[in-house]
XYZ file of C-alpha atoms in Angstrom:
685
model
C -0.037 0.060 -0.003
C 3.060 2.312 -0.289
C 3.690 4.709 -3.018
C 7.165 5.189 -4.417
C 8.662 8.069 -5.971
C 12.239 9.548 -5.927
C 10.811 13.059 -5.371
C 10.803 13.840 -1.770
C 14.444 14.758 -1.209
C 13.193 17.960 -2.791
C 13.253 20.278 0.210
C 16.961 19.240 0.752
C 17.755 19.895 -2.858
C 18.889 16.203 -3.582
C 16.686 15.122 -6.385
C 13.144 15.575 -7.507
C 11.735 12.468 -5.793
C 10.403 10.984 -2.633
C 10.464 7.443 -1.222
C 6.848 6.911 -0.445
C 4.889 4.786 -2.870
C 5.516 4.858 -6.771
C 8.637 5.757 -9.170
C 9.747 6.158 -12.749
C 11.665 6.117 -16.191
C 11.659 4.987 -19.868
C 12.257 7.058 -23.082
C 9.283 7.261 -25.334
C 7.888 9.115 -28.314
C 5.499 11.261 -26.310
C 6.541 14.786 -25.861
C 6.517 16.305 -22.368
C 3.594 18.673 -21.854
C 3.263 21.991 -20.077
C 1.952 22.351 -16.674
C -1.748 22.707 -16.921
C -3.145 23.269 -20.525
C -2.675 19.838 -21.607
C -4.500 18.501 -18.573
C -7.516 20.553 -19.442
C -7.406 19.246 -23.085
C -7.152 15.601 -21.780
C -10.430 15.916 -20.014
C -12.146 17.327 -23.079
C -11.340 14.182 -25.183
C -13.380 11.679 -23.261
C -15.167 9.008 -25.304
C -17.385 7.171 -23.095
C -18.605 5.116 -25.999
C -15.231 3.639 -26.744
C -15.273 -0.179 -26.942
C -14.319 -1.869 -23.734
C -11.390 -4.153 -24.794
C -11.436 -7.275 -22.693
C -8.317 -8.715 -21.081
C -6.891 -11.682 -22.953
C -5.747 -14.201 -20.318
C -3.013 -15.514 -22.442
C -1.330 -12.200 -22.510
C -1.092 -11.765 -18.687
C 2.218 -11.501 -17.186
C 3.301 -12.204 -13.594
C 6.866 -11.103 -13.196
C 8.846 -7.834 -13.769
C 11.116 -7.449 -16.771
C 13.402 -4.704 -15.842
C 15.638 -5.085 -18.982
C 14.174 -1.751 -20.287
C 15.871 -0.061 -17.375
C 19.111 -1.925 -17.599
C 19.835 -5.034 -19.736
C 22.430 -6.288 -17.055
C 23.920 -5.518 -13.751
C 27.211 -4.524 -15.505
C 25.193 -1.798 -17.368
C 23.840 -0.515 -14.207
C 27.235 -0.221 -12.698
C 28.391 1.700 -15.862
C 25.478 4.111 -15.512
C 26.283 4.518 -11.765
C 29.801 5.638 -12.649
C 28.751 7.914 -15.322
C 26.193 9.564 -13.013
C 28.892 10.011 -10.281
C 30.583 12.661 -12.347
C 27.462 14.794 -12.801
C 27.054 16.448 -9.410
C 30.529 18.092 -9.839
C 29.837 18.943 -13.474
C 26.707 20.725 -12.470
C 28.346 22.476 -9.549
C 31.223 23.663 -11.837
C 28.752 24.866 -14.485
C 26.281 26.713 -12.349
C 27.982 27.792 -9.125
C 29.503 30.823 -10.831
C 26.300 31.673 -12.771
C 24.322 31.680 -9.490
C 26.477 34.570 -8.173
C 24.481 36.882 -10.181
C 21.528 34.752 -11.140
C 19.532 35.599 -14.194
C 16.233 34.024 -15.578
C 17.865 32.259 -18.507
C 20.477 30.655 -16.164
C 17.748 29.443 -13.770
C 15.861 27.937 -16.720
C 19.097 26.171 -17.813
C 19.665 24.861 -14.371
C 16.177 23.508 -14.017
C 16.452 21.586 -17.276
C 19.820 20.199 -16.292
C 18.631 19.243 -12.833
C 15.600 17.555 -14.234
C 17.686 15.293 -16.690
C 20.019 14.315 -13.849
C 16.900 13.479 -11.721
C 15.457 11.395 -14.459
C 18.719 9.291 -15.077
C 19.136 8.820 -11.317
C 15.679 7.666 -10.730
C 16.132 4.883 -13.415
C 19.090 3.626 -11.408
C 17.274 4.025 -8.113
C 14.190 2.188 -9.140
C 16.166 -0.568 -10.775
C 18.116 -1.007 -7.376
C 15.121 -0.635 -5.096
C 12.714 -2.878 -6.966
C 15.304 -5.747 -7.415
C 16.145 -5.521 -3.867
C 12.521 -5.908 -2.896
C 12.556 -9.328 -4.633
C 15.352 -10.483 -2.445
C 16.421 -8.203 0.489
C 19.534 -10.292 0.995
C 20.947 -10.003 -2.541
C 24.321 -8.312 -1.905
C 24.604 -6.681 -5.326
C 21.265 -4.755 -5.117
C 21.842 -3.928 -1.487
C 25.186 -2.305 -2.563
C 23.571 -0.807 -5.618
C 20.847 0.837 -3.606
C 23.410 2.076 -0.980
C 25.431 3.520 -3.775
C 22.379 5.152 -5.387
C 21.513 6.845 -2.046
C 25.100 8.070 -1.842
C 24.906 9.427 -5.247
C 21.713 11.546 -4.203
C 23.646 12.647 -1.118
C 26.630 13.792 -3.201
C 24.395 15.578 -5.575
C 22.742 17.470 -2.724
C 26.099 18.479 -1.425
C 27.504 19.606 -4.714
C 24.407 21.541 -5.470
C 23.422 22.775 -2.110
C 24.265 26.304 -3.102
C 21.115 26.362 -5.411
C 18.764 25.449 -2.472
C 20.432 28.138 -0.219
C 19.984 30.745 -3.057
C 16.562 29.957 -4.311
C 14.916 29.834 -0.908
C 16.491 33.176 0.109
C 15.038 35.206 -2.870
C 12.422 37.873 -2.008
C 9.330 38.566 -4.222
C 10.981 41.277 -6.212
C 13.913 39.019 -7.099
C 11.496 36.430 -8.215
C 9.584 38.759 -10.371
C 12.880 39.878 -12.091
C 13.767 36.304 -12.900
C 10.318 35.597 -14.461
C 10.479 38.865 -16.449
C 13.888 37.930 -17.737
C 12.919 34.419 -18.916
C 9.255 33.949 -20.061
C 9.699 30.250 -20.301
C 10.205 30.190 -16.558
C 6.329 30.494 -16.166
C 5.974 26.908 -17.085
C 7.746 26.106 -13.923
C 6.271 28.745 -11.675
C 4.100 26.190 -9.630
C 7.230 24.010 -9.183
C 9.282 26.850 -8.101
C 6.619 28.109 -5.661
C 6.205 24.517 -4.288
C 9.812 23.758 -3.892
C 11.478 27.101 -3.125
C 9.170 29.937 -2.499
C 7.069 28.639 0.252
C 10.071 27.348 2.080
C 11.608 30.822 2.956
C 11.041 30.177 6.549
C 12.244 26.715 6.472
C 15.331 26.660 4.562
C 19.125 25.918 5.032
C 20.873 29.177 5.957
C 24.161 28.246 4.274
C 25.841 25.512 2.298
C 27.379 23.943 5.385
C 23.844 23.435 6.789
C 22.441 22.234 3.467
C 25.339 19.607 3.200
C 24.678 18.489 6.875
C 21.097 17.959 5.900
C 21.865 15.874 2.969
C 23.980 13.758 5.173
C 21.286 13.203 7.580
C 18.932 12.167 4.810
C 21.396 9.638 3.647
C 21.519 8.139 7.170
C 17.755 8.105 7.226
C 17.495 6.254 3.882
C 20.012 3.726 5.155
C 18.161 3.012 8.241
C 14.961 2.496 6.276
C 16.663 -0.082 4.217
C 18.012 -1.762 7.244
C 14.602 -1.840 8.835
C 12.947 -3.594 5.834
C 15.698 -6.196 5.804
C 15.159 -6.929 9.572
C 11.502 -7.029 9.092
C 11.649 -9.491 6.228
C 14.306 -11.755 7.688
C 13.668 -11.763 11.286
C 10.786 -9.712 12.680
C 8.016 -11.462 10.498
C 9.651 -14.869 10.767
C 7.957 -16.057 13.824
C 8.714 -19.844 13.762
C 6.510 -23.011 13.587
C 3.334 -24.023 15.117
C 1.632 -27.385 15.117
C -1.958 -27.221 13.712
C -4.747 -29.251 15.215
C -4.205 -31.882 12.321
C -0.665 -32.307 13.376
C 0.770 -30.325 10.528
C 3.870 -28.248 11.053
C 3.047 -24.571 9.928
C 5.718 -21.834 9.388
C 4.555 -18.476 10.500
C 5.862 -15.571 8.266
C 4.578 -12.338 6.784
C 2.400 -14.155 4.139
C 1.282 -17.349 5.956
C 0.174 -15.467 9.046
C -2.338 -13.426 7.026
C -3.410 -16.423 5.005
C -4.126 -18.531 8.059
C -5.931 -15.778 10.069
C -8.020 -15.009 7.015
C -8.945 -18.593 5.898
C -8.689 -21.197 8.740
C -12.062 -21.672 10.400
C -10.295 -23.634 13.153
C -10.328 -21.073 15.971
C -7.592 -22.947 17.910
C -5.237 -22.698 14.791
C -5.911 -19.054 14.479
C -5.092 -18.542 18.187
C -1.830 -20.409 17.975
C -0.840 -18.467 14.879
C -1.674 -15.177 16.430
C 0.116 -15.880 19.722
C 3.301 -17.237 17.870
C 3.725 -13.895 16.270
C 2.447 -11.887 19.207
C 5.220 -13.187 21.529
C 7.918 -13.345 18.718
C 7.272 -9.536 18.168
C 7.833 -8.879 21.749
C 11.198 -10.740 21.602
C 12.176 -8.493 18.660
C 11.052 -5.193 20.020
C 14.171 -4.165 21.826
C 16.379 -4.368 18.571
C 13.673 -2.710 16.550
C 13.208 -0.057 19.256
C 16.966 0.607 19.149
C 16.876 1.142 15.271
C 13.658 3.214 15.634
C 15.250 5.386 18.410
C 18.051 6.313 16.074
C 15.700 7.162 13.331
C 13.543 9.395 15.574
C 16.700 11.318 16.580
C 17.729 11.802 12.996
C 14.225 12.759 11.978
C 13.661 15.513 14.464
C 17.320 16.786 14.137
C 16.747 17.289 10.383
C 13.369 18.994 11.079
C 14.744 21.355 13.623
C 17.579 22.379 11.355
C 14.820 23.667 9.017
C 13.159 25.541 11.650
C 10.200 23.017 12.205
C 9.198 22.119 15.800
C 9.744 18.430 14.935
C 9.337 16.136 11.938
C 5.566 15.998 12.460
C 5.461 19.771 11.750
C 7.760 19.186 8.794
C 5.454 16.430 7.352
C 2.294 18.530 7.755
C 3.759 21.644 6.276
C 4.969 19.686 3.285
C 1.487 18.104 2.825
C -0.289 21.562 2.890
C -2.036 20.463 6.088
C -2.105 21.706 9.579
C -2.433 20.151 13.082
C -5.961 21.368 13.524
C -7.259 19.434 10.475
C -5.559 16.173 11.678
C -6.529 16.769 15.349
C -10.127 17.213 14.224
C -9.978 14.007 12.058
C -8.532 12.026 15.075
C -11.218 13.416 17.355
C -14.047 12.497 15.033
C -12.806 8.938 14.571
C -12.295 8.460 18.233
C -15.540 9.889 19.162
C -17.433 7.918 16.552
C -15.516 4.523 16.829
C -18.768 3.140 18.300
C -20.161 3.083 14.823
C -18.150 -0.074 14.236
C -19.732 -1.875 17.252
C -22.674 -2.878 15.059
C -20.296 -4.418 12.585
C -18.282 -6.209 15.321
C -21.693 -7.579 16.653
C -22.318 -8.765 13.056
C -19.005 -10.525 12.928
C -19.455 -12.022 16.223
C -22.881 -13.614 15.294
C -21.503 -14.848 11.972
C -18.589 -16.567 13.733
C -20.769 -17.866 16.530
C -18.504 -16.839 19.214
C -19.418 -15.125 22.531
C -16.553 -12.765 22.531
C -14.354 -11.488 19.706
C -10.552 -11.915 20.074
C -7.774 -10.362 17.808
C -7.474 -13.680 15.830
C -11.158 -13.525 14.861
C -10.970 -10.036 13.128
C -9.398 -11.260 9.597
C -11.439 -14.478 9.018
C -13.394 -14.001 5.838
C -17.164 -14.422 6.571
C -17.959 -17.092 3.986
C -18.509 -20.865 3.987
C -15.269 -21.160 1.884
C -12.925 -18.616 3.347
C -9.990 -20.276 1.844
C -11.331 -20.316 -1.809
C -8.658 -19.632 -4.139
C -9.003 -17.178 -7.195
C -6.340 -17.350 -9.858
C -4.514 -14.049 -10.690
C -6.357 -13.918 -14.133
C -9.734 -14.321 -12.461
C -8.868 -11.561 -10.119
C -7.902 -9.325 -13.032
C -11.034 -10.000 -14.914
C -13.188 -9.016 -11.922
C -11.093 -5.792 -11.441
C -11.379 -4.921 -15.103
C -15.206 -5.011 -14.950
C -15.240 -2.664 -12.075
C -13.750 -0.091 -14.433
C -16.502 -0.393 -17.016
C -18.101 2.963 -16.160
C -14.881 4.855 -15.897
C -13.121 6.896 -18.458
C -11.696 4.526 -21.146
C -8.253 5.455 -20.278
C -8.651 3.511 -17.078
C -8.906 0.227 -19.148
C -6.162 1.130 -21.556
C -3.671 1.680 -18.739
C -4.825 -1.415 -16.933
C -4.190 -3.535 -19.989
C -0.713 -1.993 -20.461
C 0.220 -2.774 -16.797
C -1.131 -6.370 -16.500
C 0.252 -7.567 -19.815
C 3.571 -5.866 -20.068
C 5.722 -7.317 -17.241
C 5.137 -4.357 -14.937
C 3.617 -6.365 -11.954
C 5.527 -8.766 -9.831
C 2.574 -10.919 -8.443
C 3.441 -13.857 -6.188
C 5.021 -14.032 -2.661
C 8.356 -15.653 -2.086
C 9.437 -14.931 1.500
C 11.764 -18.018 1.849
C 13.985 -16.496 -0.891
C 13.861 -13.006 0.596
C 10.881 -11.302 -1.063
C 9.816 -8.315 1.043
C 6.335 -8.466 2.351
C 3.514 -5.914 1.370
C 2.893 -4.076 -1.713
C 3.872 -0.774 -3.430
C 3.800 1.005 -6.720
C 6.856 2.717 -8.250
C 5.755 5.212 -10.811
C 7.724 5.528 -14.145
C 6.729 9.144 -14.900
C 9.891 10.342 -16.567
C 9.731 7.435 -19.063
C 6.053 7.928 -19.542
C 5.852 4.186 -19.008
C 3.342 2.126 -16.847
C 4.424 1.908 -13.145
C 6.046 -0.996 -11.577
C 3.766 -2.818 -9.089
C 4.980 -4.971 -6.350
C 2.495 -7.496 -4.848
C 2.389 -10.703 -2.655
C -0.760 -12.187 -4.206
C -2.198 -15.319 -2.246
C -5.301 -15.856 -4.197
C -7.799 -14.720 -1.597
C -10.646 -12.492 -2.644
C -9.187 -9.779 -0.259
C -5.994 -9.840 -2.387
C -8.080 -8.584 -5.367
C -8.649 -5.279 -3.788
C -4.997 -4.956 -3.017
C -4.367 -5.339 -6.643
C -6.889 -2.692 -7.622
C -5.420 -0.407 -4.982
C -1.956 -0.638 -6.535
C -3.326 -0.301 -9.995
C -4.940 2.963 -8.894
C -1.541 4.443 -8.217
C -0.321 3.105 -11.425
C -3.208 4.753 -13.438
C -2.331 8.053 -11.518
C 1.365 7.871 -12.386
C 0.748 7.062 -16.118
C -1.663 9.927 -16.418
C 0.653 12.332 -14.774
C 3.679 11.059 -16.760
C 1.940 11.641 -20.050
C 0.035 15.083 -19.442
C 2.389 17.242 -17.255
C 6.067 17.987 -17.126
C 8.223 15.337 -15.156
C 8.663 18.034 -12.265
C 4.947 17.884 -11.702
C 4.526 14.107 -11.385
C 3.981 14.222 -7.622
C 1.870 15.228 -4.799
C 1.295 15.017 -1.107
C 0.771 11.474 0.025
C -2.896 11.731 0.898
C -3.547 13.044 -2.545
C -1.628 10.268 -4.098
C -3.597 7.606 -2.024
C -6.940 8.871 -3.287
C -6.895 6.904 -6.660
C -5.843 3.689 -4.933
C -8.682 3.995 -2.173
C -11.130 5.019 -4.983
C -10.316 1.875 -6.899
C -11.272 -0.161 -3.829
C -14.615 1.587 -3.640
C -15.173 0.591 -7.429
C -14.275 -2.884 -6.856
C -16.541 -3.440 -3.823
C -19.470 -1.778 -5.494
C -19.140 -4.046 -8.477
C -18.856 -7.184 -6.385
C -21.758 -6.306 -4.221
C -24.017 -5.412 -7.289
C -22.977 -8.528 -9.372
C -22.314 -11.442 -7.060
C -24.288 -13.913 -5.038
C -25.414 -12.907 -1.640
C -22.785 -14.867 0.247
C -19.943 -13.270 -1.776
C -21.451 -9.819 -1.479
C -21.740 -10.183 2.318
C -18.237 -11.409 2.587
C -16.714 -8.596 0.558
C -18.929 -5.866 2.071
C -18.166 -7.169 5.486
C -14.410 -7.305 4.846
C -14.541 -3.867 3.336
C -16.158 -2.416 6.445
C -13.504 -4.049 8.510
C -10.924 -2.173 6.379
C -12.839 1.118 6.989
C -12.167 0.307 10.699
C -8.497 -0.052 9.604
C -8.313 3.182 7.623
C -10.269 5.363 9.940
C -8.992 4.088 13.343
C -5.891 2.027 12.972
C -4.056 4.160 10.449
C -4.443 7.419 12.442
C -3.320 5.460 15.519
C -0.195 4.409 13.863
C 0.656 8.072 13.066
C -0.105 9.055 16.770
C 2.193 6.132 17.898
C 4.942 7.629 15.710
C 4.410 11.096 17.274
C 4.430 9.886 20.901
C 7.470 7.536 20.102
C 9.454 10.431 18.632
C 8.516 12.568 21.649
C 9.799 9.844 24.080
C 13.087 9.532 22.251
C 13.526 13.235 22.200
C 13.005 13.385 25.877
C 15.100 10.446 26.880
C 17.450 10.071 24.082
C 16.254 6.563 23.282
C 13.379 4.155 23.829
C 13.254 0.389 24.747
C 11.006 -2.150 23.236
C 8.936 -1.988 26.415
C 8.502 1.761 26.154
C 7.213 1.477 22.646
C 5.033 -1.534 23.420
C 3.336 0.539 26.231
C 2.734 3.413 23.854
C 1.153 1.114 21.280
C -1.101 -0.706 23.838
C -2.438 2.555 25.366
C -3.234 4.010 21.977
C -4.878 0.769 20.963
C -7.411 1.039 23.695
C -8.235 4.622 22.681
C -8.845 3.744 19.037
C -9.738 0.056 19.464
C -13.268 -1.541 19.796
C -14.698 -2.003 23.132
C -16.298 -5.254 21.851
C -12.916 -7.011 21.056
C -11.088 -8.793 23.941
C -7.426 -7.865 23.477
C -4.625 -9.416 25.299
C -3.782 -7.914 28.663
C -0.005 -7.925 27.963
C 1.505 -5.051 26.017
C 1.668 -5.634 22.234
C 4.698 -5.060 19.968
C 2.722 -4.983 16.793
C 4.402 -1.791 15.830
C 7.652 -3.627 15.271
C 6.824 -5.179 11.823
C 4.920 -2.133 10.424
C 7.088 -0.998 7.337
C 5.662 2.498 7.298
C 6.939 3.708 10.564
C 10.470 3.143 9.357
C 10.100 5.056 5.954
C 12.202 8.132 5.525
C 8.875 9.762 4.699
C 7.526 9.851 8.354
C 3.948 9.867 9.624
C 2.793 8.131 6.438
C -0.302 6.389 7.593
C -2.677 9.221 8.657
C -2.749 9.914 4.914
C -4.695 6.848 4.323
C -7.399 8.052 6.622
C -7.568 11.550 5.048
C -7.658 9.925 1.525
C -10.421 7.487 2.407
C -12.521 10.370 3.653
C -11.947 12.219 0.432
C -12.606 9.111 -1.655
C -16.010 8.405 -0.006
C -17.060 12.014 -0.992
C -15.705 11.475 -4.520
C -17.419 8.151 -4.891
C -20.776 9.720 -4.010
C -20.187 12.113 -6.904
C -19.304 9.287 -9.220
C -22.538 7.440 -8.343
C -24.616 10.530 -8.932
C -23.252 11.684 -12.202
C -20.591 9.401 -13.759
C -19.944 11.458 -16.953
C -19.244 14.706 -15.201
C -17.196 12.943 -12.514
C -15.006 11.137 -15.136
C -14.006 14.466 -16.764
C -13.148 16.031 -13.486
C -11.480 12.953 -12.204
C -9.098 12.410 -15.204
C -8.218 16.015 -15.093
C -7.531 15.752 -11.355
C -5.332 12.640 -11.645
C -3.465 14.131 -14.647
C -2.666 17.480 -13.038
C -0.083 16.218 -10.705
C 1.340 19.086 -8.593
C 0.665 21.917 -10.982
C -1.463 23.529 -8.416
C -1.576 23.295 -4.595
C -3.502 20.249 -3.487
C -6.296 22.038 -1.581
C -6.834 24.284 -4.603
C -7.004 21.340 -6.969
C -9.464 19.468 -4.689
C -11.792 22.326 -4.538
C -11.530 23.110 -8.142
C -12.498 19.786 -9.512
C -14.819 18.426 -6.711
C -15.654 21.431 -4.299
C -14.278 19.376 -1.305
C -12.398 20.879 1.629
C -10.496 18.960 4.329
C -12.209 19.812 7.467
C -14.275 18.146 10.355
C -17.316 17.869 8.199
C -15.427 15.673 5.688
C -14.578 13.205 8.405
C -18.097 13.248 9.852
C -19.377 12.615 6.465
C -17.096 9.710 6.041
C -18.327 8.097 9.307
C -22.016 8.637 8.149
C -20.976 6.529 5.037
C -19.587 3.908 7.262
C -22.739 3.688 9.267
C -24.788 3.387 6.135
C -22.601 0.781 4.747
C -23.085 -1.278 8.018
C -26.855 -0.882 7.658
C -26.557 -2.198 3.941
C -24.528 -5.293 5.253
C -27.251 -6.151 7.779
C -29.955 -5.800 5.123
C -28.015 -8.146 2.772
C -27.689 -10.723 5.508
C -31.356 -10.546 6.375
C -32.385 -11.805 3.042
C -32.404 -15.269 4.278
C -35.370 -16.488 2.186
C -34.508 -14.987 -1.106
C -32.691 -16.941 -3.897
C -29.321 -15.926 -5.064
C -30.516 -14.292 -8.339
C -33.033 -12.213 -6.602
C -30.569 -11.356 -4.076
C -28.158 -9.997 -6.580
C -30.852 -7.803 -7.952
C -31.929 -6.505 -4.540
C -28.177 -5.885 -3.767
C -27.895 -3.766 -6.904
C -30.940 -1.748 -6.045
C -29.684 -1.314 -2.498
C -26.326 -0.091 -3.590
C -27.800 2.465 -5.915
C -30.147 3.817 -3.121
C -27.242 3.904 -0.726
C -24.981 6.234 -2.784
C -27.618 8.341 -4.563
C -30.206 8.750 -1.896
C -29.046 7.154 1.456
C -26.053 9.432 2.091
C -26.453 13.085 2.177
C -23.753 15.668 2.556
C -24.393 17.824 5.603
């Protein structure tokens, strides 16, 4: 569920990219477009009558083919050596020119900087994605380290540009724009990267260089954490199932068993095996996390932020009030989920829900396996009322070796999923999956495809420098795709499948709107503790996690009395991009508002949505959201989201109540109910 891009080292002047969830590069015949005019044109070329080309199963691919990035490891090393020369070359060329900066010089610098960023991203995405396939591969571990060092050296060599450009006043900027009219194309980029950071900038080159070194250390800690999580933290050991079978508990098998095994004792054994294993790993991960927290806040204070949380919010164009209001709403209204938990308890036939009861699919065949092709066919059908470009991009991605599908933890494949955009190449994104064949995995596929569609549209409609956005904005297309998929399944499946999928989806609302904000609050408290004490133990962080779980968790679930170390395996908290997960909650609230507009008027929505996804960072995120959809991020948005959840739970209970209706009639009623739910049942306040 992560989005990757090499565009976040922006504020430190390292490269136009950020390690979050999507990345980049391939030379094509498309020409790069300007900031906004082409986006408008793109929305005017909609053709909703275009034939819907169906997926040919024989063309589906399941592994990456990165040969278009580099045909061999040797070629990647050659490119690395070539790129190592560029930082000093750019420094030699532009440092003298920046002494008396002119508009034409700035334009030349932006173009040169952009080209270096593109080539560097190719190298970085090659190293990162290949290391994800095997976190213990020494070649790609070394290549990723060298790529990170290259970014650092670039930041050092060109720190003078960040210092200079963030120090300019309005009159100086006006002069530069008047001297070079072509700079207007880059005005939104310059405003977002330099102008708005006048109060949060390195004061001199020495400080800028220090910041690039801190960023390098933070990237290295992220890589180390992912290796530890893959090789140790999620490898909990073996359990003996009730049938006598020995079962190895790792990142993939844990989720599979808890989702599919109807034997409650087996689920309990699996849950407890990892529960206690995580506690054993908590001290080592707390040590790593403590060092990360120290570096995070040190970097933020160097740039005149209170801490890294302030840094994160400012970069996302958000403020503490908005997030505090969100957290308040979700805590105050967490009782909405009690009706859902009661539903789950009754379906399972248990007196009390335990943590190992929360993932089991509510169907007679929870372990039913769906082939990858079957999953893609269902996902494709959910796009049938979207703009035709959704289907076009979908077909490119699933048939072009852009998705790595199956898990392989025994050989070092990293758990989880992410999307790495290829905007600079105008190519489909690279999607990383661990597909187990469960119906729940289908939603993970379409989630990542949502990112891929977004990146492809940006890459082909705006300049490379605008192929980015704050995390919550970049998560909107992925969470929107989830709603599309669930809506399709509920309308077109038998009652049992509809109930199972809708039930699971509501459980994920609980995840998005309570657990994800909780993870961010955990990070904040953990960072604060590390700042006060200099470090934190596993027991310290376990206590923080457990206390927050009580605030956000359900009163109807009987959790373990002992402190939990569940935080230890969560990739997101070790990202160089901190406080990632609250973005999921913000994006889900926005998505629910967008989906209502889609259900009411698909044609108008599609025009606005394609333009919105294609626009990238050509305008501030709040301005873009309001322009295309009239949405603001405030308390009312989060209240409305909880209203939707409440209505969804009512819908689930109605579906379950149709005991005497045959399957075909049930599907019809589901369709009618779904339409009523979105068009009439939910009103904006």
